[in-house]
Coordinates of C-alpha atoms in Angstrom, one line a residue:
X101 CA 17.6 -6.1 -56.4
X102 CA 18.4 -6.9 -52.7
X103 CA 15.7 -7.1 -50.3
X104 CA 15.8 -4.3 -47.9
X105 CA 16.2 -5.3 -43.9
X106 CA 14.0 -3.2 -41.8
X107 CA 15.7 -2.0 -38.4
X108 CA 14.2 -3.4 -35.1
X109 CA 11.9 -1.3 -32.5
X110 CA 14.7 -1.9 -30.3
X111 CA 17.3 0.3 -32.5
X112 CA 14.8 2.9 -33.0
X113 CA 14.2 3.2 -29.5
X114 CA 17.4 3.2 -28.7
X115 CA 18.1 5.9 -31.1
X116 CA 15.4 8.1 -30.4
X117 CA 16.5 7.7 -26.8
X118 CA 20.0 8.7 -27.2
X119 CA 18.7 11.8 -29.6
X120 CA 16.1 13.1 -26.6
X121 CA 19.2 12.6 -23.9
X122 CA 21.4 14.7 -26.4
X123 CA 19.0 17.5 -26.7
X124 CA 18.2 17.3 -22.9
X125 CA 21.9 17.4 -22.4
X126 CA 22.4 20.4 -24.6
X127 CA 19.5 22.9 -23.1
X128 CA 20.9 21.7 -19.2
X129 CA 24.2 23.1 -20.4
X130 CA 22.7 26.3 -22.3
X131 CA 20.6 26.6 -18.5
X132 CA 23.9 26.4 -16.4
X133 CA 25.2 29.1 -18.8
X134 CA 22.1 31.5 -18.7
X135 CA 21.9 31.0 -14.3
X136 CA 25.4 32.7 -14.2
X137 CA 25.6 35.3 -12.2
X138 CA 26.5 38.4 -14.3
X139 CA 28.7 41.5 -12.9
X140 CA 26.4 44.4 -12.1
X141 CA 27.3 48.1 -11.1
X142 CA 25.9 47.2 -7.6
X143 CA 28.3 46.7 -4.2
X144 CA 28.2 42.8 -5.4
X145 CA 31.7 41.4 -6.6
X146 CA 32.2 41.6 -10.2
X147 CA 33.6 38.7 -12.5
X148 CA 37.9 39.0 -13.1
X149 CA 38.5 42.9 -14.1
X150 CA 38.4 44.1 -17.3
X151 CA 41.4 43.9 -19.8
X152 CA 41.6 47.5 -19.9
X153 CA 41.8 48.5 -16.2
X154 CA 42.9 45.3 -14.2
X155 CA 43.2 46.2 -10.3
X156 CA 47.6 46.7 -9.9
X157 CA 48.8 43.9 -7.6
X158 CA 49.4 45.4 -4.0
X159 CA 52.9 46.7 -3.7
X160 CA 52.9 45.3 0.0
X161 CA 52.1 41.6 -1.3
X162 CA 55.3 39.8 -1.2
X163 CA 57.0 38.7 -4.3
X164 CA 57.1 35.6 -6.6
X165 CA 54.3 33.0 -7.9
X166 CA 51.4 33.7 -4.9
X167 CA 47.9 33.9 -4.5
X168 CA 46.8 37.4 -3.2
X169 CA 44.4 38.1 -1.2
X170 CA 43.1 41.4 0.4
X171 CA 40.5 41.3 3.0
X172 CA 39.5 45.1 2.8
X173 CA 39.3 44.7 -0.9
X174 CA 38.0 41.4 -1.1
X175 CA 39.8 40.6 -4.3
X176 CA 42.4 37.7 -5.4
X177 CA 44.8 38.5 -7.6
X178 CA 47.3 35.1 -9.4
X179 CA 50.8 36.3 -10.0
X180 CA 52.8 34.2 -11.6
X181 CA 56.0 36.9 -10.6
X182 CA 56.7 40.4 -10.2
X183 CA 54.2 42.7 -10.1
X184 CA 51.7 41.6 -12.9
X185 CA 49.0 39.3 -12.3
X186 CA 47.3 36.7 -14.5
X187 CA 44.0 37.2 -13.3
X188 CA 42.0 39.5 -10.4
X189 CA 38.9 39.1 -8.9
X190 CA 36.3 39.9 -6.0
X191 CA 35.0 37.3 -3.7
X192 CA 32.3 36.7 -0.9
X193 CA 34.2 36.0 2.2
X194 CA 32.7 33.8 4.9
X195 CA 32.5 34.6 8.5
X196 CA 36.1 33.9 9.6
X197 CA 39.1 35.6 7.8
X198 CA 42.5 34.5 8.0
X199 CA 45.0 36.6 9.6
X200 CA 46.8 38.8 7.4
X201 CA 50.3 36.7 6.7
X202 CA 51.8 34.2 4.3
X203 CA 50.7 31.0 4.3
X204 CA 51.0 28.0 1.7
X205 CA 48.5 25.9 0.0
X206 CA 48.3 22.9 2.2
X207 CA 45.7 21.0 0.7
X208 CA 43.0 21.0 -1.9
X209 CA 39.8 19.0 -2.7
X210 CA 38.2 18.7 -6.2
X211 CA 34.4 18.7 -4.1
X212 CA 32.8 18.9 -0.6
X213 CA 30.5 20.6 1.9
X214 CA 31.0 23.4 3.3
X215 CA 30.1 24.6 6.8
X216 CA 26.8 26.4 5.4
X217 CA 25.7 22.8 3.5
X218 CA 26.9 24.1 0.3
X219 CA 28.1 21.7 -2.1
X220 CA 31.0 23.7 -3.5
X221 CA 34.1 22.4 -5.5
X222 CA 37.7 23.5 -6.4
X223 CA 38.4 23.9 -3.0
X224 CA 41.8 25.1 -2.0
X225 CA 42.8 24.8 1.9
X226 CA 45.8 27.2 3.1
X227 CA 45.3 28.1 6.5
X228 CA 42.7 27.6 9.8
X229 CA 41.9 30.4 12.5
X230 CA 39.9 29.5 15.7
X231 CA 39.2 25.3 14.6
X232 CA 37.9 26.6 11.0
X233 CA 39.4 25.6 8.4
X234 CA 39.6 28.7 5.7
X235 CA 40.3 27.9 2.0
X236 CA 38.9 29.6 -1.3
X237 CA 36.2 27.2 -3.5
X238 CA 33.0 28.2 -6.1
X239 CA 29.8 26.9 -4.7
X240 CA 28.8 24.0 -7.4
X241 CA 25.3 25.7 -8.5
X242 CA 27.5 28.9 -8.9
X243 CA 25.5 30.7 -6.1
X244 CA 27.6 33.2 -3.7
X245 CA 24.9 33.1 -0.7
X246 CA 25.7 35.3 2.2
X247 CA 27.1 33.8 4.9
X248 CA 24.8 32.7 8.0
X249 CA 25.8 34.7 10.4
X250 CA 25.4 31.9 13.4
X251 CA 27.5 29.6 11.6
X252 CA 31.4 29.7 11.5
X253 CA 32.5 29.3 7.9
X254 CA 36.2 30.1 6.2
X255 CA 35.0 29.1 2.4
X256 CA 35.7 32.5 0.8
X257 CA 33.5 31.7 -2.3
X258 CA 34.4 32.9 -6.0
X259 CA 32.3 32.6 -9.2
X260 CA 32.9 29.4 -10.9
X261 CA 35.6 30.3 -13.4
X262 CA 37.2 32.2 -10.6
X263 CA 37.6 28.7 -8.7
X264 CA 38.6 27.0 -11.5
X265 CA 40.9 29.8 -12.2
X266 CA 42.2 29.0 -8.4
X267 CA 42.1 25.6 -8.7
X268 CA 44.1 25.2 -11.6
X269 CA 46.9 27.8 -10.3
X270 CA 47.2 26.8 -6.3
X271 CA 48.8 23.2 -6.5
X272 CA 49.6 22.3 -2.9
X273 CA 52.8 24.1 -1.7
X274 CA 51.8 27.6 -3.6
X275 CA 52.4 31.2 -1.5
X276 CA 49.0 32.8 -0.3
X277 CA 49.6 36.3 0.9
X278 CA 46.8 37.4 3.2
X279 CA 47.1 41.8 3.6
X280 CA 44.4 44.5 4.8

């Protein structure tokens, strides 16, 4: 019969290790999940609508592949053409709106600060009013905080999927339609 070789501390270390970072990994990512903001009935901007009654795209929005966005509504809408959208949503707008209008996606950053000190990713510039620079992004810890009212920001925020929603659809060159 063979002898049997016995494994060294240093492999069972190792393996422990890599089973605590794999379990530590796992419950961060169920965390993330849980912190979500869910929709509520309250005034607070819900997730994308609901398969059975999505908002209509605005008839006064322009046509073609755009990004719509209302400022009265506060809600994005991602047509790919005609009048159906792939997705609608609310968001938090900061403290300086763009000027209703058609604009292009000018340029777009995977991560950065915004004005406020929020780290916030899928950032997606299309237009500047008064020096500010005003493009829609998800704050990275998924938090919509109210804008500070004594600081200038254009980051009209989304929920995370929303942004990545964004993200993925406004490559640089892409329609935004701004309306009441």
């Amino acid at each position: 019969m063979p002898a049997r070789r016995r494994l060294s501390p240093w492999v069972w270390v190792t393996t422990l290790t890599l089973a605590a970072v794999a379990v530590v990994a796992f419950q961060a990512v169920r965390a993330e999940q849980a912190a979500q903001p869910k929709p509520t009935a309250s005034a607070s901007p819900s997730a994308s609508a609901s398969p059975s009654a999505p908002a209509a795209v605005p008839d006064d929005s322009g046509t073609g592949r755009r990004i719509v966005y209302s400022l009265s509504q506060r809600r994005v809408w991602l047509v790919d053409s005609g009048k159906d959208a792939r997705r609608t949503f609310t968001v938090w707008p900061g403290s300086v709106s763009p000027l209703p209008g058609t604009y292009t996606v000018t340029f777009r950053n995977a991560s950065a600060t915004g004005y406020d000190d929020v780290p916030i990713e899928n950032v997606v510039y299309f237009t500047t009013r008064s020096g500010v620079s005003i493009a829609f992004s998800n704050a990275k810890d998924g938090s919509s905080p109210s804008p500070d009212p004594g600081v200038e920001t254009g980051g009209i925020r989304t929920r995370t999927a929303d942004g990545a929603a964004i993200w993925d659809f406004g490559s640089t060159g892409t329609t935004v339609s701004v309306i009441e």
